[in-house]
């Protein structure tokens, strides 16, 4: 603010960034103390911290490996006071299922990713995920033949690709799996948000046009400067995104899979999913609220 009392600018920070947000609280179903947590170090190239969450009493358990969504997510996929992956891990432990979750390399090694011109989705996920699977199989309390993947958002797109490379993985749970590549989903999200305005907003229309132009550049397959590509990520990253093609991988697979999507979540287009997954049963929940509205897409029996 100037000495004249006039405002120069306004900066808005999330409450959790200022330490004012409500702290995480365990979900109603969680019985804290009904699990054991073991700290892990994961990744042969870029090491990250992880947590093995085991049921309280000793035994031999199936295990799930969590894959977070896009961006620099921590092991809980924290958004303010919400920690969905931690919540799920606690619930699984109470039902006799172990889990491994870990900070993404994009969170712990920011500069290496920022300065790289050869970054891929594999660098973002696979090194740590494969190490998590390997450590799970070597653990005395984990059934090495009953390992599953739980992927959220972009992690749900990576999950089928990961399962494809390891025939011993038993199946996957896909949470809010995107029906389009990341850069195309972003354009559609922007259009959705723009549709909420009563009148067109010029700045939003410019943002959409820029996002479309960069998405087209990413799909062209041509070597393009990172500044002209979505999110400033290099061409190598978008080439690896094109190679994922999760819907077609799932169609060709025989894995047990279940997909859970919020039907008001703007990153997902259920009709696009159905084009590829015609043999899947879809059940839409009538519950209101982002975290409770589900579309269930099931292949085979989930055990």
PDB file of C-alpha atoms in Angstrom:
ATOM      1  CA  UNK A   1       0.000   0.000   0.000  1.00  0.00           C
ATOM      2  CA  UNK A   2       1.284   3.433  -0.898  1.00  0.00           C
ATOM      3  CA  UNK A   3       1.695   6.216   1.656  1.00  0.00           C
ATOM      4  CA  UNK A   4      -1.339   7.807   0.012  1.00  0.00           C
ATOM      5  CA  UNK A   5      -3.394   4.847   1.160  1.00  0.00           C
ATOM      6  CA  UNK A   6      -3.922   3.476  -2.355  1.00  0.00           C
ATOM      7  CA  UNK A   7      -3.526  -0.238  -2.919  1.00  0.00           C
ATOM      8  CA  UNK A   8      -0.627  -1.378  -5.127  1.00  0.00           C
ATOM      9  CA  UNK A   9      -1.480  -5.058  -5.282  1.00  0.00           C
ATOM     10  CA  UNK A  10      -3.273  -7.867  -3.527  1.00  0.00           C
ATOM     11  CA  UNK A  11      -1.875 -11.304  -2.805  1.00  0.00           C
ATOM     12  CA  UNK A  12      -4.088 -14.121  -1.575  1.00  0.00           C
ATOM     13  CA  UNK A  13      -2.500 -17.068   0.251  1.00  0.00           C
ATOM     14  CA  UNK A  14      -4.290 -20.290   1.184  1.00  0.00           C
ATOM     15  CA  UNK A  15      -5.087 -20.551   4.872  1.00  0.00           C
ATOM     16  CA  UNK A  16      -2.943 -23.676   5.223  1.00  0.00           C
ATOM     17  CA  UNK A  17       0.070 -21.798   3.787  1.00  0.00           C
ATOM     18  CA  UNK A  18      -0.342 -19.220   6.539  1.00  0.00           C
ATOM     19  CA  UNK A  19      -0.726 -21.889   9.205  1.00  0.00           C
ATOM     20  CA  UNK A  20      -4.353 -20.919   9.834  1.00  0.00           C
ATOM     21  CA  UNK A  21      -6.176 -23.856   8.280  1.00  0.00           C
ATOM     22  CA  UNK A  22      -7.819 -26.632  10.215  1.00  0.00           C
ATOM     23  CA  UNK A  23      -5.406 -29.454  10.986  1.00  0.00           C
ATOM     24  CA  UNK A  24      -5.831 -32.906   9.481  1.00  0.00           C
ATOM     25  CA  UNK A  25      -8.269 -35.063  11.372  1.00  0.00           C
ATOM     26  CA  UNK A  26      -8.560 -38.829  10.949  1.00  0.00           C
ATOM     27  CA  UNK A  27     -11.650 -39.981   9.048  1.00  0.00           C
ATOM     28  CA  UNK A  28     -14.552 -41.349  11.137  1.00  0.00           C
ATOM     29  CA  UNK A  29     -13.737 -44.938  10.212  1.00  0.00           C
ATOM     30  CA  UNK A  30     -10.089 -44.712  11.265  1.00  0.00           C
ATOM     31  CA  UNK A  31      -8.984 -46.282  14.521  1.00  0.00           C
ATOM     32  CA  UNK A  32      -5.610 -44.656  15.125  1.00  0.00           C
ATOM     33  CA  UNK A  33      -3.246 -47.200  16.563  1.00  0.00           C
ATOM     34  CA  UNK A  34      -4.725 -49.985  14.458  1.00  0.00           C
ATOM     35  CA  UNK A  35      -1.731 -49.701  12.141  1.00  0.00           C
ATOM     36  CA  UNK A  36       2.056 -49.717  12.224  1.00  0.00           C
ATOM     37  CA  UNK A  37       4.111 -47.323  10.118  1.00  0.00           C
ATOM     38  CA  UNK A  38       7.638 -48.039   8.905  1.00  0.00           C
ATOM     39  CA  UNK A  39       9.772 -45.348   7.260  1.00  0.00           C
ATOM     40  CA  UNK A  40      11.252 -46.219   3.867  1.00  0.00           C
ATOM     41  CA  UNK A  41      13.708 -44.718   1.403  1.00  0.00           C
ATOM     42  CA  UNK A  42      12.676 -45.300  -2.199  1.00  0.00           C
ATOM     43  CA  UNK A  43      14.313 -44.716  -5.572  1.00  0.00           C
ATOM     44  CA  UNK A  44      17.609 -45.838  -7.051  1.00  0.00           C
ATOM     45  CA  UNK A  45      18.113 -42.574  -8.984  1.00  0.00           C
ATOM     46  CA  UNK A  46      16.197 -39.942  -7.023  1.00  0.00           C
ATOM     47  CA  UNK A  47      15.624 -40.993  -3.426  1.00  0.00           C
ATOM     48  CA  UNK A  48      12.397 -40.006  -1.676  1.00  0.00           C
ATOM     49  CA  UNK A  49      10.933 -40.802   1.751  1.00  0.00           C
ATOM     50  CA  UNK A  50       8.087 -43.268   1.984  1.00  0.00           C
ATOM     51  CA  UNK A  51       5.855 -44.993   4.525  1.00  0.00           C
ATOM     52  CA  UNK A  52       4.934 -48.660   4.769  1.00  0.00           C
ATOM     53  CA  UNK A  53       1.623 -48.860   6.623  1.00  0.00           C
ATOM     54  CA  UNK A  54       0.944 -52.303   8.122  1.00  0.00           C
ATOM     55  CA  UNK A  55      -2.016 -53.683  10.090  1.00  0.00           C
ATOM     56  CA  UNK A  56      -1.441 -53.614  13.840  1.00  0.00           C
ATOM     57  CA  UNK A  57      -1.093 -57.346  14.426  1.00  0.00           C
ATOM     58  CA  UNK A  58       1.688 -59.346  12.715  1.00  0.00           C
ATOM     59  CA  UNK A  59       0.781 -61.417   9.694  1.00  0.00           C
ATOM     60  CA  UNK A  60       1.233 -61.714   5.932  1.00  0.00           C
ATOM     61  CA  UNK A  61      -0.824 -59.138   4.040  1.00  0.00           C
ATOM     62  CA  UNK A  62      -1.657 -58.018   0.518  1.00  0.00           C
ATOM     63  CA  UNK A  63      -0.157 -54.617  -0.267  1.00  0.00           C
ATOM     64  CA  UNK A  64      -1.073 -51.633  -2.421  1.00  0.00           C
ATOM     65  CA  UNK A  65       1.353 -49.090  -3.873  1.00  0.00           C
ATOM     66  CA  UNK A  66       0.000 -45.534  -4.109  1.00  0.00           C
ATOM     67  CA  UNK A  67       0.720 -43.300  -7.113  1.00  0.00           C
ATOM     68  CA  UNK A  68      -0.172 -39.648  -6.474  1.00  0.00           C
ATOM     69  CA  UNK A  69      -1.561 -37.206  -9.021  1.00  0.00           C
ATOM     70  CA  UNK A  70       0.309 -34.673 -11.145  1.00  0.00           C
ATOM     71  CA  UNK A  71       2.532 -32.039  -9.618  1.00  0.00           C
ATOM     72  CA  UNK A  72       4.804 -32.065  -6.554  1.00  0.00           C
ATOM     73  CA  UNK A  73       2.601 -34.169  -4.257  1.00  0.00           C
ATOM     74  CA  UNK A  74       3.636 -35.399  -0.839  1.00  0.00           C
ATOM     75  CA  UNK A  75       2.986 -38.998   0.197  1.00  0.00           C
ATOM     76  CA  UNK A  76      -0.488 -38.150   1.502  1.00  0.00           C
ATOM     77  CA  UNK A  77      -1.494 -36.099  -1.578  1.00  0.00           C
ATOM     78  CA  UNK A  78      -2.151 -33.299   0.891  1.00  0.00           C
ATOM     79  CA  UNK A  79      -4.364 -30.384  -0.101  1.00  0.00           C
ATOM     80  CA  UNK A  80      -4.547 -28.144   2.929  1.00  0.00           C
ATOM     81  CA  UNK A  81      -5.847 -30.261   5.783  1.00  0.00           C
ATOM     82  CA  UNK A  82      -7.118 -32.994   3.448  1.00  0.00           C
ATOM     83  CA  UNK A  83      -4.875 -36.073   3.177  1.00  0.00           C
ATOM     84  CA  UNK A  84      -6.763 -38.580   1.013  1.00  0.00           C
ATOM     85  CA  UNK A  85      -4.018 -41.173   0.575  1.00  0.00           C
ATOM     86  CA  UNK A  86      -3.314 -41.251   4.299  1.00  0.00           C
ATOM     87  CA  UNK A  87      -7.042 -41.664   4.953  1.00  0.00           C
ATOM     88  CA  UNK A  88      -7.203 -44.595   2.540  1.00  0.00           C
ATOM     89  CA  UNK A  89      -4.066 -46.194   4.002  1.00  0.00           C
ATOM     90  CA  UNK A  90      -5.580 -46.115   7.501  1.00  0.00           C
ATOM     91  CA  UNK A  91      -8.785 -47.716   6.263  1.00  0.00           C
ATOM     92  CA  UNK A  92      -6.903 -50.424   4.397  1.00  0.00           C
ATOM     93  CA  UNK A  93      -4.788 -51.265   7.449  1.00  0.00           C
ATOM     94  CA  UNK A  94      -7.936 -51.833   9.498  1.00  0.00           C
ATOM     95  CA  UNK A  95      -9.050 -54.355   6.877  1.00  0.00           C
ATOM     96  CA  UNK A  96      -5.785 -56.285   6.827  1.00  0.00           C
ATOM     97  CA  UNK A  97      -4.172 -54.604   3.811  1.00  0.00           C
ATOM     98  CA  UNK A  98      -0.708 -53.033   3.855  1.00  0.00           C
ATOM     99  CA  UNK A  99       0.233 -50.027   1.732  1.00  0.00           C
ATOM    100  CA  UNK A 100       3.213 -47.973   0.616  1.00  0.00           C
ATOM    101  CA  UNK A 101       2.982 -44.280  -0.174  1.00  0.00           C
ATOM    102  CA  UNK A 102       5.816 -41.875  -0.918  1.00  0.00           C
ATOM    103  CA  UNK A 103       6.684 -38.267  -1.686  1.00  0.00           C
ATOM    104  CA  UNK A 104       7.029 -37.648  -5.396  1.00  0.00           C
ATOM    105  CA  UNK A 105      10.453 -36.889  -6.802  1.00  0.00           C
ATOM    106  CA  UNK A 106       8.997 -33.656  -8.188  1.00  0.00           C
ATOM    107  CA  UNK A 107       8.521 -32.538  -4.574  1.00  0.00           C
ATOM    108  CA  UNK A 108      11.898 -33.593  -3.199  1.00  0.00           C
ATOM    109  CA  UNK A 109      14.093 -32.879  -6.247  1.00  0.00           C
ATOM    110  CA  UNK A 110      12.529 -29.728  -7.667  1.00  0.00           C
ATOM    111  CA  UNK A 111      15.656 -28.238  -9.243  1.00  0.00           C
ATOM    112  CA  UNK A 112      16.661 -31.445 -11.011  1.00  0.00           C
ATOM    113  CA  UNK A 113      13.276 -31.580 -12.698  1.00  0.00           C
ATOM    114  CA  UNK A 114      13.179 -27.845 -13.348  1.00  0.00           C
ATOM    115  CA  UNK A 115      16.571 -27.852 -15.076  1.00  0.00           C
ATOM    116  CA  UNK A 116      16.104 -31.089 -17.035  1.00  0.00           C
ATOM    117  CA  UNK A 117      15.434 -31.074 -20.785  1.00  0.00           C
ATOM    118  CA  UNK A 118      14.883 -34.845 -20.916  1.00  0.00           C
ATOM    119  CA  UNK A 119      12.348 -35.367 -18.119  1.00  0.00           C
ATOM    120  CA  UNK A 120       9.694 -38.062 -18.657  1.00  0.00           C
ATOM    121  CA  UNK A 121       6.684 -39.421 -16.796  1.00  0.00           C
ATOM    122  CA  UNK A 122       8.904 -42.382 -15.951  1.00  0.00           C
ATOM    123  CA  UNK A 123      11.298 -40.082 -14.081  1.00  0.00           C
ATOM    124  CA  UNK A 124       8.325 -38.671 -12.202  1.00  0.00           C
ATOM    125  CA  UNK A 125       6.903 -42.036 -11.096  1.00  0.00           C
ATOM    126  CA  UNK A 126       8.517 -45.303 -12.139  1.00  0.00           C
ATOM    127  CA  UNK A 127      11.887 -45.279 -10.341  1.00  0.00           C
ATOM    128  CA  UNK A 128      10.290 -44.908  -6.918  1.00  0.00           C
ATOM    129  CA  UNK A 129       7.238 -47.056  -7.712  1.00  0.00           C
ATOM    130  CA  UNK A 130       9.327 -49.984  -8.937  1.00  0.00           C
ATOM    131  CA  UNK A 131      11.528 -49.737  -5.848  1.00  0.00           C
ATOM    132  CA  UNK A 132       8.403 -49.713  -3.651  1.00  0.00           C
ATOM    133  CA  UNK A 133       7.192 -52.890  -5.357  1.00  0.00           C
ATOM    134  CA  UNK A 134      10.607 -54.527  -4.950  1.00  0.00           C
ATOM    135  CA  UNK A 135      10.824 -53.645  -1.248  1.00  0.00           C
ATOM    136  CA  UNK A 136       7.267 -54.848  -0.688  1.00  0.00           C
ATOM    137  CA  UNK A 137       8.085 -58.238  -2.208  1.00  0.00           C
ATOM    138  CA  UNK A 138      11.093 -58.611   0.049  1.00  0.00           C
ATOM    139  CA  UNK A 139       9.194 -57.758   3.238  1.00  0.00           C
ATOM    140  CA  UNK A 140       8.393 -60.699   5.494  1.00  0.00           C
ATOM    141  CA  UNK A 141       4.878 -59.430   6.252  1.00  0.00           C
ATOM    142  CA  UNK A 142       3.786 -58.840   2.658  1.00  0.00           C
ATOM    143  CA  UNK A 143       2.422 -61.465   0.289  1.00  0.00           C
ATOM    144  CA  UNK A 144       4.654 -60.958  -2.756  1.00  0.00           C
ATOM    145  CA  UNK A 145       1.972 -62.348  -5.086  1.00  0.00           C
ATOM    146  CA  UNK A 146      -0.775 -59.990  -3.899  1.00  0.00           C
ATOM    147  CA  UNK A 147       0.509 -56.532  -4.775  1.00  0.00           C
ATOM    148  CA  UNK A 148      -1.840 -53.948  -6.290  1.00  0.00           C
ATOM    149  CA  UNK A 149      -1.568 -50.354  -7.499  1.00  0.00           C
ATOM    150  CA  UNK A 150      -3.781 -47.444  -6.444  1.00  0.00           C
ATOM    151  CA  UNK A 151      -3.299 -44.450  -8.732  1.00  0.00           C
ATOM    152  CA  UNK A 152      -4.925 -41.027  -8.454  1.00  0.00           C
ATOM    153  CA  UNK A 153      -5.417 -38.661 -11.412  1.00  0.00           C
ATOM    154  CA  UNK A 154      -2.187 -38.781 -13.468  1.00  0.00           C
ATOM    155  CA  UNK A 155      -1.079 -41.624 -11.194  1.00  0.00           C
ATOM    156  CA  UNK A 156      -4.145 -43.532 -12.398  1.00  0.00           C
ATOM    157  CA  UNK A 157      -2.955 -43.054 -15.981  1.00  0.00           C
ATOM    158  CA  UNK A 158       0.489 -44.366 -15.038  1.00  0.00           C
ATOM    159  CA  UNK A 159      -0.878 -47.377 -13.107  1.00  0.00           C
ATOM    160  CA  UNK A 160      -1.887 -49.491 -16.162  1.00  0.00           C
ATOM    161  CA  UNK A 161       1.478 -48.751 -17.789  1.00  0.00           C
ATOM    162  CA  UNK A 162       3.269 -49.866 -14.620  1.00  0.00           C
ATOM    163  CA  UNK A 163       1.156 -53.021 -14.364  1.00  0.00           C
ATOM    164  CA  UNK A 164       1.901 -53.767 -18.019  1.00  0.00           C
ATOM    165  CA  UNK A 165       5.626 -53.917 -17.259  1.00  0.00           C
ATOM    166  CA  UNK A 166       5.199 -56.277 -14.283  1.00  0.00           C
ATOM    167  CA  UNK A 167       3.005 -59.324 -14.861  1.00  0.00           C
ATOM    168  CA  UNK A 168       3.040 -60.200 -11.145  1.00  0.00           C
ATOM    169  CA  UNK A 169       0.976 -57.128 -10.210  1.00  0.00           C
ATOM    170  CA  UNK A 170      -2.495 -58.429  -9.404  1.00  0.00           C
ATOM    171  CA  UNK A 171      -4.590 -55.394 -10.317  1.00  0.00           C
ATOM    172  CA  UNK A 172      -5.192 -51.686  -9.901  1.00  0.00           C
ATOM    173  CA  UNK A 173      -7.603 -49.142  -8.457  1.00  0.00           C
ATOM    174  CA  UNK A 174      -7.901 -46.015 -10.611  1.00  0.00           C
ATOM    175  CA  UNK A 175      -9.051 -42.924  -8.704  1.00  0.00           C
ATOM    176  CA  UNK A 176     -10.243 -39.995 -10.855  1.00  0.00           C
ATOM    177  CA  UNK A 177      -8.466 -41.493 -13.852  1.00  0.00           C
ATOM    178  CA  UNK A 178      -8.244 -38.845 -16.603  1.00  0.00           C
ATOM    179  CA  UNK A 179     -10.081 -39.671 -19.818  1.00  0.00           C
ATOM    180  CA  UNK A 180      -7.653 -37.546 -21.829  1.00  0.00           C
ATOM    181  CA  UNK A 181      -3.922 -36.730 -21.632  1.00  0.00           C
ATOM    182  CA  UNK A 182      -2.974 -34.177 -18.993  1.00  0.00           C
ATOM    183  CA  UNK A 183      -2.627 -31.229 -21.378  1.00  0.00           C
ATOM    184  CA  UNK A 184      -5.989 -31.914 -23.069  1.00  0.00           C
ATOM    185  CA  UNK A 185      -7.742 -32.397 -19.735  1.00  0.00           C
ATOM    186  CA  UNK A 186      -6.355 -29.005 -18.685  1.00  0.00           C
ATOM    187  CA  UNK A 187      -7.931 -27.314 -21.721  1.00  0.00           C
ATOM    188  CA  UNK A 188     -11.264 -28.971 -20.993  1.00  0.00           C
ATOM    189  CA  UNK A 189     -11.064 -27.921 -17.339  1.00  0.00           C
ATOM    190  CA  UNK A 190     -10.500 -24.315 -18.395  1.00  0.00           C
ATOM    191  CA  UNK A 191     -13.507 -24.476 -20.707  1.00  0.00           C
ATOM    192  CA  UNK A 192     -15.600 -25.907 -17.892  1.00  0.00           C
ATOM    193  CA  UNK A 193     -14.585 -23.134 -15.507  1.00  0.00           C
ATOM    194  CA  UNK A 194     -15.259 -20.536 -18.221  1.00  0.00           C
ATOM    195  CA  UNK A 195     -18.758 -21.946 -18.679  1.00  0.00           C
ATOM    196  CA  UNK A 196     -19.539 -21.087 -15.056  1.00  0.00           C
ATOM    197  CA  UNK A 197     -19.262 -17.371 -15.818  1.00  0.00           C
ATOM    198  CA  UNK A 198     -22.493 -15.649 -16.834  1.00  0.00           C
ATOM    199  CA  UNK A 199     -20.590 -13.713 -19.505  1.00  0.00           C
ATOM    200  CA  UNK A 200     -17.321 -14.498 -21.343  1.00  0.00           C
ATOM    201  CA  UNK A 201     -14.216 -13.206 -19.561  1.00  0.00           C
ATOM    202  CA  UNK A 202     -11.553 -11.997 -21.979  1.00  0.00           C
ATOM    203  CA  UNK A 203      -8.628 -13.073 -19.791  1.00  0.00           C
ATOM    204  CA  UNK A 204     -10.046 -16.601 -19.501  1.00  0.00           C
ATOM    205  CA  UNK A 205     -10.584 -16.847 -23.267  1.00  0.00           C
ATOM    206  CA  UNK A 206      -6.974 -15.813 -23.829  1.00  0.00           C
ATOM    207  CA  UNK A 207      -5.810 -18.431 -21.337  1.00  0.00           C
ATOM    208  CA  UNK A 208      -7.847 -21.120 -23.123  1.00  0.00           C
ATOM    209  CA  UNK A 209      -6.441 -20.106 -26.513  1.00  0.00           C
ATOM    210  CA  UNK A 210      -2.881 -20.245 -25.172  1.00  0.00           C
ATOM    211  CA  UNK A 211      -3.494 -23.643 -23.539  1.00  0.00           C
ATOM    212  CA  UNK A 212      -4.925 -25.031 -26.796  1.00  0.00           C
ATOM    213  CA  UNK A 213      -1.971 -23.742 -28.790  1.00  0.00           C
ATOM    214  CA  UNK A 214       0.497 -25.361 -26.396  1.00  0.00           C
ATOM    215  CA  UNK A 215      -1.510 -28.605 -26.325  1.00  0.00           C
ATOM    216  CA  UNK A 216      -1.393 -28.735 -30.133  1.00  0.00           C
ATOM    217  CA  UNK A 217       2.368 -28.239 -29.986  1.00  0.00           C
ATOM    218  CA  UNK A 218       2.688 -31.094 -27.483  1.00  0.00           C
ATOM    219  CA  UNK A 219       0.678 -33.402 -29.756  1.00  0.00           C
ATOM    220  CA  UNK A 220       2.632 -32.471 -32.877  1.00  0.00           C
ATOM    221  CA  UNK A 221       5.605 -34.598 -31.882  1.00  0.00           C
ATOM    222  CA  UNK A 222       7.968 -31.914 -33.140  1.00  0.00           C
ATOM    223  CA  UNK A 223      10.911 -30.680 -31.107  1.00  0.00           C
ATOM    224  CA  UNK A 224       9.601 -27.511 -29.493  1.00  0.00           C
ATOM    225  CA  UNK A 225      11.009 -25.221 -26.822  1.00  0.00           C
ATOM    226  CA  UNK A 226       9.652 -25.981 -23.357  1.00  0.00           C
ATOM    227  CA  UNK A 227       8.349 -22.412 -23.038  1.00  0.00           C
ATOM    228  CA  UNK A 228       5.961 -23.132 -25.925  1.00  0.00           C
ATOM    229  CA  UNK A 229       4.684 -26.379 -24.392  1.00  0.00           C
ATOM    230  CA  UNK A 230       2.137 -26.968 -21.590  1.00  0.00           C
ATOM    231  CA  UNK A 231       3.323 -26.068 -18.079  1.00  0.00           C
ATOM    232  CA  UNK A 232       6.823 -25.325 -19.414  1.00  0.00           C
ATOM    233  CA  UNK A 233       7.679 -29.040 -19.536  1.00  0.00           C
ATOM    234  CA  UNK A 234      10.036 -30.235 -22.311  1.00  0.00           C
ATOM    235  CA  UNK A 235       9.089 -32.223 -25.417  1.00  0.00           C
ATOM    236  CA  UNK A 236      10.470 -35.422 -23.857  1.00  0.00           C
ATOM    237  CA  UNK A 237       7.775 -35.273 -21.181  1.00  0.00           C
ATOM    238  CA  UNK A 238       4.917 -34.957 -23.658  1.00  0.00           C
ATOM    239  CA  UNK A 239       6.307 -37.759 -25.780  1.00  0.00           C
ATOM    240  CA  UNK A 240       6.211 -40.008 -22.709  1.00  0.00           C
ATOM    241  CA  UNK A 241       2.631 -38.874 -21.969  1.00  0.00           C
ATOM    242  CA  UNK A 242       1.573 -39.956 -25.471  1.00  0.00           C
ATOM    243  CA  UNK A 243       3.136 -43.368 -24.885  1.00  0.00           C
ATOM    244  CA  UNK A 244       1.036 -44.009 -21.756  1.00  0.00           C
ATOM    245  CA  UNK A 245      -2.323 -44.352 -23.594  1.00  0.00           C
ATOM    246  CA  UNK A 246      -3.964 -45.914 -20.486  1.00  0.00           C
ATOM    247  CA  UNK A 247      -7.400 -46.586 -21.978  1.00  0.00           C
ATOM    248  CA  UNK A 248      -6.019 -48.756 -24.771  1.00  0.00           C
ATOM    249  CA  UNK A 249      -3.652 -50.529 -22.371  1.00  0.00           C
ATOM    250  CA  UNK A 250      -6.624 -51.403 -20.146  1.00  0.00           C
ATOM    251  CA  UNK A 251      -8.697 -52.660 -23.082  1.00  0.00           C
ATOM    252  CA  UNK A 252      -5.946 -55.102 -24.042  1.00  0.00           C
ATOM    253  CA  UNK A 253      -5.273 -56.218 -20.473  1.00  0.00           C
ATOM    254  CA  UNK A 254      -6.709 -59.002 -18.345  1.00  0.00           C
ATOM    255  CA  UNK A 255      -6.015 -57.312 -15.011  1.00  0.00           C
ATOM    256  CA  UNK A 256      -8.542 -56.806 -12.270  1.00  0.00           C
ATOM    257  CA  UNK A 257      -9.330 -53.114 -12.138  1.00  0.00           C
ATOM    258  CA  UNK A 258     -11.828 -50.778 -10.553  1.00  0.00           C
ATOM    259  CA  UNK A 259     -12.139 -47.074 -11.340  1.00  0.00           C
ATOM    260  CA  UNK A 260     -13.681 -44.560  -8.940  1.00  0.00           C
ATOM    261  CA  UNK A 261     -14.428 -41.100 -10.302  1.00  0.00           C
ATOM    262  CA  UNK A 262     -16.301 -38.095  -8.972  1.00  0.00           C
ATOM    263  CA  UNK A 263     -18.998 -37.349 -11.536  1.00  0.00           C
ATOM    264  CA  UNK A 264     -18.636 -33.602 -11.102  1.00  0.00           C
ATOM    265  CA  UNK A 265     -14.838 -33.654 -11.375  1.00  0.00           C
ATOM    266  CA  UNK A 266     -13.880 -31.491 -14.352  1.00  0.00           C
ATOM    267  CA  UNK A 267     -10.822 -33.555 -15.353  1.00  0.00           C
ATOM    268  CA  UNK A 268     -12.980 -36.559 -16.246  1.00  0.00           C
ATOM    269  CA  UNK A 269     -15.357 -37.109 -19.125  1.00  0.00           C
ATOM    270  CA  UNK A 270     -17.305 -40.301 -18.477  1.00  0.00           C
ATOM    271  CA  UNK A 271     -18.548 -40.565 -22.051  1.00  0.00           C
ATOM    272  CA  UNK A 272     -14.980 -40.524 -23.353  1.00  0.00           C
ATOM    273  CA  UNK A 273     -14.087 -43.300 -20.920  1.00  0.00           C
ATOM    274  CA  UNK A 274     -17.050 -45.381 -22.102  1.00  0.00           C
ATOM    275  CA  UNK A 275     -15.924 -45.184 -25.735  1.00  0.00           C
ATOM    276  CA  UNK A 276     -12.878 -47.259 -24.818  1.00  0.00           C
ATOM    277  CA  UNK A 277     -14.227 -49.344 -21.941  1.00  0.00           C
ATOM    278  CA  UNK A 278     -17.544 -50.540 -23.316  1.00  0.00           C
ATOM    279  CA  UNK A 279     -17.631 -53.770 -21.310  1.00  0.00           C
ATOM    280  CA  UNK A 280     -17.351 -52.065 -17.931  1.00  0.00           C
ATOM    281  CA  UNK A 281     -20.278 -51.645 -15.563  1.00  0.00           C
ATOM    282  CA  UNK A 282     -20.946 -48.029 -14.595  1.00  0.00           C
ATOM    283  CA  UNK A 283     -22.829 -47.101 -11.434  1.00  0.00           C
ATOM    284  CA  UNK A 284     -23.314 -43.414 -10.662  1.00  0.00           C
ATOM    285  CA  UNK A 285     -23.782 -42.358  -7.055  1.00  0.00           C
ATOM    286  CA  UNK A 286     -26.439 -39.729  -6.292  1.00  0.00           C
ATOM    287  CA  UNK A 287     -24.531 -38.464  -3.263  1.00  0.00           C
ATOM    288  CA  UNK A 288     -23.542 -34.797  -3.457  1.00  0.00           C
ATOM    289  CA  UNK A 289     -20.019 -33.538  -2.912  1.00  0.00           C
ATOM    290  CA  UNK A 290     -16.707 -33.976  -4.756  1.00  0.00           C
ATOM    291  CA  UNK A 291     -15.284 -36.616  -2.422  1.00  0.00           C
ATOM    292  CA  UNK A 292     -18.472 -38.689  -2.288  1.00  0.00           C
ATOM    293  CA  UNK A 293     -19.781 -38.719  -5.861  1.00  0.00           C
ATOM    294  CA  UNK A 294     -18.557 -41.869  -7.543  1.00  0.00           C
ATOM    295  CA  UNK A 295     -18.745 -43.525 -10.910  1.00  0.00           C
ATOM    296  CA  UNK A 296     -17.652 -47.129 -10.572  1.00  0.00           C
ATOM    297  CA  UNK A 297     -16.101 -48.895 -13.524  1.00  0.00           C
ATOM    298  CA  UNK A 298     -15.261 -52.500 -12.740  1.00  0.00           C
ATOM    299  CA  UNK A 299     -13.440 -55.199 -14.664  1.00  0.00           C
ATOM    300  CA  UNK A 300     -13.701 -58.661 -13.131  1.00  0.00           C
ATOM    301  CA  UNK A 301     -13.974 -59.368  -9.424  1.00  0.00           C
ATOM    302  CA  UNK A 302     -11.907 -57.318  -7.018  1.00  0.00           C
ATOM    303  CA  UNK A 303     -10.256 -59.354  -4.289  1.00  0.00           C
TER     304      UNK A 303
END
